[in-house]
Short mmCIF file of C-alpha atoms and ligand atoms in Angstrom, two decimals:
data_model
loop_
_atom_site.label_atom_id
_atom_site.label_comp_id
_atom_site.label_asym_id
_atom_site.label_seq_id
_atom_site.Cartn_x
_atom_site.Cartn_y
_atom_site.Cartn_z
CA UNK A 1033 62.89 21.89 -44.31
CA UNK A 1034 59.53 20.63 -45.60
CA UNK A 1035 60.70 21.30 -49.17
CA UNK A 1036 63.86 19.31 -48.53
CA UNK A 1037 61.83 16.39 -47.22
CA UNK A 1038 59.52 16.45 -50.24
CA UNK A 1039 62.45 16.43 -52.65
CA UNK A 1040 64.07 13.62 -50.71
CA UNK A 1041 60.88 11.55 -50.92
CA UNK A 1042 60.62 12.42 -54.63
CA UNK A 1043 64.22 11.41 -55.28
CA UNK A 1044 63.67 8.13 -53.48
CA UNK A 1045 60.49 7.44 -55.46
CA UNK A 1046 62.34 8.18 -58.72
CA UNK A 1047 65.19 5.87 -57.94
CA UNK A 1048 62.73 3.14 -56.93
CA UNK A 1049 60.97 3.55 -60.30
CA UNK A 1050 64.33 3.38 -62.08
CA UNK A 1051 65.17 0.24 -60.11
CA UNK A 1052 61.84 -1.32 -61.08
CA UNK A 1053 62.45 -0.40 -64.74
CA UNK A 1054 65.89 -2.02 -64.68
CA UNK A 1055 64.44 -5.09 -63.11
CA UNK A 1056 61.82 -5.33 -65.84
CA UNK A 1057 64.57 -6.48 -68.19
CA UNK A 1058 64.63 -9.65 -66.21
CA UNK A 1059 61.14 -9.87 -64.80
CA UNK A 1060 61.41 -13.53 -63.99
CA UNK A 1061 64.52 -13.68 -61.88
CA UNK A 1062 62.06 -14.47 -59.08
CA UNK A 1063 59.92 -16.69 -61.34
CA UNK A 1064 59.22 -20.32 -60.53
CA UNK A 1065 62.40 -21.47 -62.30
CA UNK A 1066 64.32 -18.20 -62.02
CA UNK A 1067 67.51 -19.95 -60.88
CA UNK A 1068 67.37 -22.80 -63.41
CA UNK A 1069 69.77 -22.77 -66.34
CA UNK A 1070 68.59 -23.94 -69.76
CA UNK A 1071 70.99 -24.62 -72.63
CA UNK A 1072 69.46 -24.62 -76.11
CA UNK A 1073 71.38 -25.79 -79.19
CA UNK A 1074 69.91 -24.88 -82.59
CA UNK A 1075 71.39 -26.50 -85.69
CA UNK A 1076 71.49 -23.21 -87.61
CA UNK A 1077 70.16 -19.75 -86.72
CA UNK A 1078 69.61 -18.71 -90.35
CA UNK A 1079 66.91 -21.40 -90.82
CA UNK A 1080 63.55 -19.58 -91.11
CA UNK A 1081 61.53 -22.26 -89.37
CA UNK A 1082 64.00 -22.76 -86.52
CA UNK A 1083 64.01 -18.99 -85.99
CA UNK A 1084 60.26 -19.06 -85.34
CA UNK A 1085 60.77 -22.10 -83.12
CA UNK A 1086 63.56 -20.68 -80.96
CA UNK A 1087 61.88 -17.29 -80.55
CA UNK A 1088 58.69 -18.93 -79.34
CA UNK A 1089 60.66 -21.33 -77.14
CA UNK A 1090 62.45 -18.51 -75.36
CA UNK A 1091 59.27 -16.46 -74.88
CA UNK A 1092 57.39 -19.43 -73.53
CA UNK A 1093 60.19 -20.42 -71.13
CA UNK A 1094 60.16 -16.88 -69.74
CA UNK A 1095 56.36 -16.99 -69.41
CA UNK A 1096 56.72 -20.21 -67.45
CA UNK A 1097 59.03 -18.53 -64.97
CA UNK A 1098 62.57 -18.93 -66.29
CA UNK A 1099 64.89 -15.97 -66.20
CA UNK A 1100 66.00 -14.64 -69.60
CA UNK A 1101 69.60 -14.43 -68.44
CA UNK A 1102 69.59 -18.14 -67.60
CA UNK A 1103 68.38 -19.24 -71.04
CA UNK A 1104 71.31 -19.57 -73.43
CA UNK A 1105 70.56 -20.32 -77.09
CA UNK A 1106 73.48 -21.09 -79.38
CA UNK A 1107 73.93 -21.38 -83.15
CA UNK A 1108 75.47 -24.66 -84.36
CA UNK A 1109 76.13 -23.01 -87.76
CA UNK A 1110 75.15 -26.31 -89.43
CA UNK A 1111 78.38 -27.88 -88.20
CA UNK A 1112 78.27 -30.87 -85.84
CA UNK A 1113 81.77 -30.22 -84.46
CA UNK A 1114 80.75 -26.68 -83.50
CA UNK A 1115 77.58 -27.94 -81.86
CA UNK A 1116 79.39 -30.72 -79.99
CA UNK A 1117 81.77 -28.14 -78.50
CA UNK A 1118 78.74 -26.05 -77.46
CA UNK A 1119 77.24 -29.08 -75.72
CA UNK A 1120 80.55 -29.72 -73.89
CA UNK A 1121 80.46 -26.12 -72.78
CA UNK A 1122 76.92 -26.38 -71.43
CA UNK A 1123 77.91 -29.55 -69.55
CA UNK A 1124 80.91 -27.76 -68.04
CA UNK A 1125 78.64 -24.89 -66.96
CA UNK A 1126 76.31 -27.37 -65.26
CA UNK A 1127 73.05 -26.37 -66.93
CA UNK A 1128 69.90 -27.91 -65.42
CA UNK A 1129 68.47 -29.11 -68.72
CA UNK A 1130 69.49 -29.22 -72.40
CA UNK A 1131 67.20 -28.74 -75.41
CA UNK A 1132 68.96 -29.88 -78.57
CA UNK A 1133 68.16 -29.56 -82.27
CA UNK A 1134 70.99 -31.72 -83.59
CA UNK A 1135 72.97 -30.76 -86.68
CA UNK A 1136 73.19 -34.44 -87.60
CA UNK A 1137 70.52 -36.72 -86.20
CA UNK A 1138 73.03 -39.55 -86.58
CA UNK A 1139 75.18 -37.92 -83.87
CA UNK A 1140 72.38 -38.32 -81.34
CA UNK A 1141 73.80 -41.43 -79.65
CA UNK A 1142 77.14 -39.70 -78.96
CA UNK A 1143 75.32 -36.61 -77.69
CA UNK A 1144 72.97 -38.65 -75.50
CA UNK A 1145 75.87 -40.60 -73.97
CA UNK A 1146 77.75 -37.55 -72.81
CA UNK A 1147 74.71 -35.61 -71.62
CA UNK A 1148 73.35 -38.60 -69.67
CA UNK A 1149 76.82 -39.26 -68.18
CA UNK A 1150 76.79 -35.66 -66.93
CA UNK A 1151 73.40 -36.27 -65.25
CA UNK A 1152 71.62 -33.62 -67.32
CA UNK A 1153 68.12 -34.26 -68.71
CA UNK A 1154 67.81 -33.87 -72.47
CA UNK A 1155 64.99 -32.85 -74.82
CA UNK A 1156 65.64 -33.33 -78.54
CA UNK A 1157 63.63 -31.15 -80.90
CA UNK A 1158 62.85 -30.98 -84.63
CA UNK A 1159 65.39 -33.55 -85.93
CA UNK A 1160 64.33 -36.95 -84.80
CA UNK A 1161 67.01 -39.48 -83.81
CA UNK A 1162 66.49 -42.97 -85.26
CA UNK A 1163 64.40 -45.73 -83.68
CA UNK A 1164 67.42 -47.60 -82.23
CA UNK A 1165 68.54 -44.45 -80.43
CA UNK A 1166 65.05 -43.74 -79.06
CA UNK A 1167 64.77 -47.35 -77.87
CA UNK A 1168 67.87 -46.88 -75.69
CA UNK A 1169 66.19 -44.05 -73.74
CA UNK A 1170 63.32 -46.31 -72.72
CA UNK A 1171 65.51 -49.37 -72.06
CA UNK A 1172 67.79 -47.39 -69.74
CA UNK A 1173 65.02 -45.24 -68.30
CA UNK A 1174 67.02 -42.12 -69.16
CA UNK A 1175 65.63 -38.59 -68.87
CA UNK A 1176 65.78 -38.15 -72.63
CA UNK A 1177 62.89 -37.48 -75.00
CA UNK A 1178 62.07 -36.19 -78.47
CA UNK A 1179 59.48 -33.52 -79.26
CA UNK A 1180 58.33 -33.16 -82.85
CA UNK A 1181 55.83 -34.00 -85.56
CA UNK A 1182 55.65 -37.12 -87.72
CA UNK A 1183 57.01 -35.93 -91.06
CA UNK A 1184 55.15 -38.69 -92.91
CA UNK A 1185 51.94 -36.80 -92.15
CA UNK A 1186 53.26 -33.59 -93.73
CA UNK A 1187 54.32 -35.45 -96.89
CA UNK A 1188 50.94 -37.13 -97.17
CA UNK A 1189 49.20 -33.77 -96.79
CA UNK A 1190 51.31 -32.20 -99.55
CA UNK A 1191 50.40 -35.06 -101.87
CA UNK A 1192 46.72 -34.76 -100.97
CA UNK A 1193 46.67 -31.03 -101.70
CA UNK A 1194 47.87 -31.81 -105.23
CA UNK A 1195 45.74 -34.95 -105.72
CA UNK A 1196 42.62 -33.03 -104.69
CA UNK A 1197 43.08 -30.75 -107.72
CA UNK A 1198 42.21 -33.77 -109.91
CA UNK A 1199 44.16 -35.20 -112.86
CA UNK A 1200 42.31 -33.07 -115.44
CA UNK A 1201 43.56 -29.91 -113.76
CA UNK A 1202 47.10 -31.09 -113.08
CA UNK A 1203 47.82 -32.93 -116.32
CA UNK A 1204 48.27 -29.93 -118.56
CA UNK A 1205 50.45 -31.75 -121.09
CA UNK A 1206 47.87 -34.52 -121.36
CA UNK A 1207 50.26 -37.47 -120.93
CA UNK A 1208 48.06 -39.01 -118.25
CA UNK A 1209 50.67 -38.49 -115.51
CA UNK A 1210 51.59 -36.00 -112.82
CA UNK A 1211 54.96 -34.67 -114.01
CA UNK A 1212 56.77 -33.22 -111.02
CA UNK A 1213 60.09 -32.09 -109.63
CA UNK A 1214 61.11 -32.60 -105.99
CA UNK A 1215 63.26 -30.17 -104.01
CA UNK A 1216 64.53 -31.88 -100.88
CA UNK A 1217 65.81 -30.59 -97.56
CA UNK A 1218 68.92 -32.07 -95.95
CA UNK A 1219 68.70 -35.79 -96.79
CA UNK A 1220 70.32 -36.67 -93.44
CA UNK A 1221 67.09 -35.43 -91.85
CA UNK A 1222 64.01 -37.71 -91.66
CA UNK A 1223 61.72 -34.75 -92.34
CA UNK A 1224 63.27 -34.54 -95.82
CA UNK A 1225 63.22 -38.29 -96.40
CA UNK A 1226 59.62 -38.76 -95.31
CA UNK A 1227 58.21 -35.70 -97.07
CA UNK A 1228 59.85 -36.79 -100.32
CA UNK A 1229 58.48 -40.30 -100.04
CA UNK A 1230 55.02 -39.71 -98.60
CA UNK A 1231 53.99 -36.79 -100.83
CA UNK A 1232 54.38 -39.02 -103.87
CA UNK A 1233 52.84 -42.04 -102.13
CA UNK A 1234 49.72 -39.92 -101.49
CA UNK A 1235 49.42 -39.16 -105.22
CA UNK A 1236 49.70 -42.86 -106.01
CA UNK A 1237 47.22 -43.75 -103.26
CA UNK A 1238 44.80 -41.36 -104.94
CA UNK A 1239 45.16 -43.45 -108.12
CA UNK A 1240 47.41 -41.05 -110.01
CA UNK A 1241 50.42 -42.07 -112.10
CA UNK A 1242 53.52 -40.05 -111.34
CA UNK A 1243 56.53 -39.05 -113.38
CA UNK A 1244 59.55 -37.64 -111.55
CA UNK A 1245 61.42 -35.28 -113.88
CA UNK A 1246 64.05 -34.36 -111.32
CA UNK A 1247 64.86 -34.73 -107.62
CA UNK A 1248 67.40 -32.33 -106.14
CA UNK A 1249 68.72 -31.40 -102.70
CA UNK A 1250 68.10 -27.78 -101.70
CA UNK A 1251 69.23 -28.18 -98.03
CA UNK A 1252 66.10 -26.32 -96.75
CA UNK A 1253 67.43 -23.04 -98.25
CA UNK A 1254 65.52 -20.47 -100.30
CA UNK A 1255 68.48 -19.55 -102.51
CA UNK A 1256 69.10 -23.17 -103.41
CA UNK A 1257 65.39 -23.72 -104.08
CA UNK A 1258 65.40 -20.82 -106.52
CA UNK A 1259 68.52 -22.00 -108.29
CA UNK A 1260 67.44 -25.64 -108.63
CA UNK A 1261 63.89 -24.87 -109.79
CA UNK A 1262 65.29 -22.26 -112.20
CA UNK A 1263 67.55 -24.91 -113.75
CA UNK A 1264 64.72 -27.42 -113.99
CA UNK A 1265 62.41 -24.89 -115.61
CA UNK A 1266 65.03 -24.20 -118.26
CA UNK A 1267 65.56 -27.91 -118.84
CA UNK A 1268 62.01 -29.28 -118.70
CA UNK A 1269 59.93 -26.18 -119.43
CA UNK A 1270 56.19 -26.68 -119.61
CA UNK A 1271 56.54 -30.39 -118.85
CA UNK A 1272 56.78 -29.51 -115.18
CA UNK A 1273 53.27 -29.55 -113.76
CA UNK A 1274 54.02 -29.70 -110.03
CA UNK A 1275 56.87 -28.48 -107.84
CA UNK A 1276 57.14 -30.22 -104.45
CA UNK A 1277 59.38 -28.49 -101.90
CA UNK A 1278 60.18 -30.14 -98.57
CA UNK A 1279 59.78 -26.77 -96.85
CA UNK A 1280 58.44 -23.25 -97.38
CA UNK A 1281 61.81 -21.51 -97.57
CA UNK A 1282 62.62 -23.53 -100.69
CA UNK A 1283 59.06 -22.99 -101.99
CA UNK A 1284 59.66 -19.23 -101.76
CA UNK A 1285 62.79 -19.70 -103.87
CA UNK A 1286 60.84 -21.91 -106.28
CA UNK A 1287 58.20 -19.20 -106.63
CA UNK A 1288 60.85 -16.63 -107.61
CA UNK A 1289 62.17 -19.01 -110.28
CA UNK A 1290 58.66 -19.78 -111.54
CA UNK A 1291 57.85 -16.08 -111.87
CA UNK A 1292 61.17 -15.37 -113.58
CA UNK A 1293 60.37 -18.11 -116.10
CA UNK A 1294 57.04 -16.41 -116.83
CA UNK A 1295 54.96 -19.24 -115.42
CA UNK A 1296 51.89 -18.74 -113.20
CA UNK A 1297 51.10 -20.89 -110.17
CA UNK A 1298 47.48 -22.01 -110.22
CA UNK A 1299 47.15 -21.75 -113.99
CA UNK A 1300 50.14 -23.47 -115.63
CA UNK A 1301 52.05 -24.97 -112.66
CA UNK A 1302 51.36 -26.01 -109.04
CA UNK A 1303 53.59 -25.48 -106.02
CA UNK A 1304 53.50 -26.83 -102.45
CA UNK A 1305 55.72 -26.42 -99.37
CA UNK A 1306 55.68 -27.21 -95.65
CA UNK A 1307 55.85 -24.95 -92.52
CA UNK A 1308 53.22 -22.24 -93.08
CA UNK A 1309 55.62 -19.30 -92.93
CA UNK A 1310 53.53 -16.10 -92.80
CA UNK A 1311 54.65 -15.02 -96.26
CA UNK A 1312 53.71 -18.36 -97.77
CA UNK A 1313 50.28 -18.48 -96.10
CA UNK A 1314 49.60 -15.03 -97.55
CA UNK A 1315 50.62 -16.38 -100.98
CA UNK A 1316 48.21 -19.30 -100.53
CA UNK A 1317 45.43 -16.77 -99.86
CA UNK A 1318 46.46 -14.83 -102.99
CA UNK A 1319 46.65 -18.04 -105.06
CA UNK A 1320 50.37 -17.55 -105.73
CA UNK A 1321 51.31 -20.79 -103.94
CA UNK A 1322 48.97 -23.80 -104.17
CA UNK A 1323 49.27 -24.91 -100.56
CA UNK A 1324 51.47 -25.64 -97.58
CA UNK A 1325 51.35 -27.62 -94.34
CA UNK A 1326 51.43 -25.94 -90.93
CA UNK A 1327 54.42 -27.17 -88.93
CA UNK A 1328 53.18 -26.08 -85.51
CA UNK A 1329 56.17 -24.38 -83.88
CA UNK A 1330 53.97 -23.10 -81.06
CA UNK A 1331 52.90 -26.56 -79.97
CA UNK A 1332 56.39 -28.04 -80.47
CA UNK A 1333 58.26 -25.34 -78.57
CA UNK A 1334 55.72 -25.33 -75.73
CA UNK A 1335 55.85 -29.12 -75.43
CA UNK A 1336 59.66 -29.00 -75.42
CA UNK A 1337 59.65 -26.41 -72.62
CA UNK A 1338 57.01 -28.36 -70.68
CA UNK A 1339 59.10 -31.52 -71.00
CA UNK A 1340 62.15 -29.61 -69.72
CA UNK A 1341 60.12 -28.37 -66.74
CA UNK A 1342 58.97 -31.90 -66.00
CA UNK A 1343 62.55 -33.12 -65.87
CA UNK A 1344 63.59 -30.22 -63.66
CA UNK A 1345 60.75 -31.01 -61.25
CA UNK A 1346 61.51 -34.74 -61.26
CA UNK A 1347 58.46 -35.63 -63.31
CA UNK A 1348 59.06 -38.20 -66.05
CA UNK A 1349 58.14 -37.64 -69.72
CA UNK A 1350 57.07 -39.94 -72.50
CA UNK A 1351 60.15 -40.54 -74.68
CA UNK A 1352 58.27 -39.43 -77.82
CA UNK A 1353 56.06 -36.34 -77.64
CA UNK A 1354 54.20 -35.79 -80.92
CA UNK A 1355 52.25 -33.01 -82.58
CA UNK A 1356 49.94 -32.82 -85.61
CA UNK A 1357 50.52 -31.00 -88.88
CA UNK A 1358 47.65 -29.06 -90.50
CA UNK A 1359 46.97 -28.90 -94.24
CA UNK A 1360 46.80 -25.29 -95.51
CA UNK A 1361 44.80 -24.45 -98.64
CA UNK A 1362 42.76 -21.43 -99.72
CA UNK A 1363 39.94 -22.82 -97.60
CA UNK A 1364 41.64 -22.32 -94.21
CA UNK A 1365 44.65 -20.13 -95.04
CA UNK A 1366 43.16 -17.00 -93.42
CA UNK A 1367 42.55 -18.90 -90.21
CA UNK A 1368 46.15 -20.16 -90.20
CA UNK A 1369 47.46 -16.69 -91.03
CA UNK A 1370 45.63 -15.26 -88.00
CA UNK A 1371 47.30 -17.94 -85.92
CA UNK A 1372 50.85 -17.47 -87.16
CA UNK A 1373 51.07 -13.70 -87.66
C1 BGC B 2272 61.21 -27.63 -91.34
C2 BGC B 2272 62.25 -26.96 -92.18
C3 BGC B 2272 63.51 -26.77 -91.40
C4 BGC B 2272 63.96 -28.08 -90.78
C5 BGC B 2272 65.18 -27.91 -89.92
C6 BGC B 2272 61.77 -28.89 -90.76
O1 BGC B 2272 60.82 -29.50 -89.93
O2 BGC B 2272 60.08 -27.91 -92.11
O3 BGC B 2272 61.80 -25.72 -92.64
O4 BGC B 2272 64.50 -26.27 -92.26
O5 BGC B 2272 62.91 -28.62 -90.03
O6 BGC B 2272 65.57 -29.13 -89.37
#
């Protein structure tokens, strides 16, 4: 009898442990926001930077007390029609808040109109809508905001990294100018526009004369970066002194092309990107990439989640929530690597 009782108690304890283990999968169903539904639209899952962003966003939301099963993150596949259908779906499901990384920033007014009409608060991330659109949020006192960094700052920092090398170092062909090529992200996106403009403005502000050999659109993609820089290296050869890439993914592609062409970053060519992807920061430490700019996905994703929580708890947000970039050179690359890896 005693034996039976012990095994019964044991069996009960085991099933309780199993129950607890199952529940671990969704530790926060009782969290502060366990019953709140969050819809997250990402413009494209295959984007390296947005992958870091969305992973951190989900982890942070769970830490704050959301339930994993109530956080739905969808891939817009770089197609606005696909993303618009996903937004309609989230509205039909009645999510409590939407976090949107638009495929086309120019579609923001249409998106805002339907999300606001549905009474759902909205946090835009990464791709900033234009000033006229942002002005509407304040004028109408809508629960809509943008979380991101000012891309002008990242462009300026890229230019400064190059300018700080000094003309004597950069000007290997001795024509008195900085001869460069520019590889741009999606030109619909202000990050691409500003980085292209402000990186060069920083060179000029430092008193350098610039010579643009080529300016091409690589759509933020590594493969395109490799292809475009490869073509330019065949066409312009040793005349190219600096390669500016609007992001690190394209800089990684550029590096492959540079190495294939038998050139060496730091001795006969210079290369800069933006984002501070782990791989790139390691290359900065090794001297294989001249520098990059840390696009703080921790701060941006946390601020986006905090803004969403504010809306859910009836606390207003500023309509623009900013964040600073950080210049990454050999001097601080190890520090940044410790932070991002
Ligand atoms: C990042 C890019 C990324 C883009 C997506 C930018 O801020 O630097 O790497 O592709 O955002 O919109």
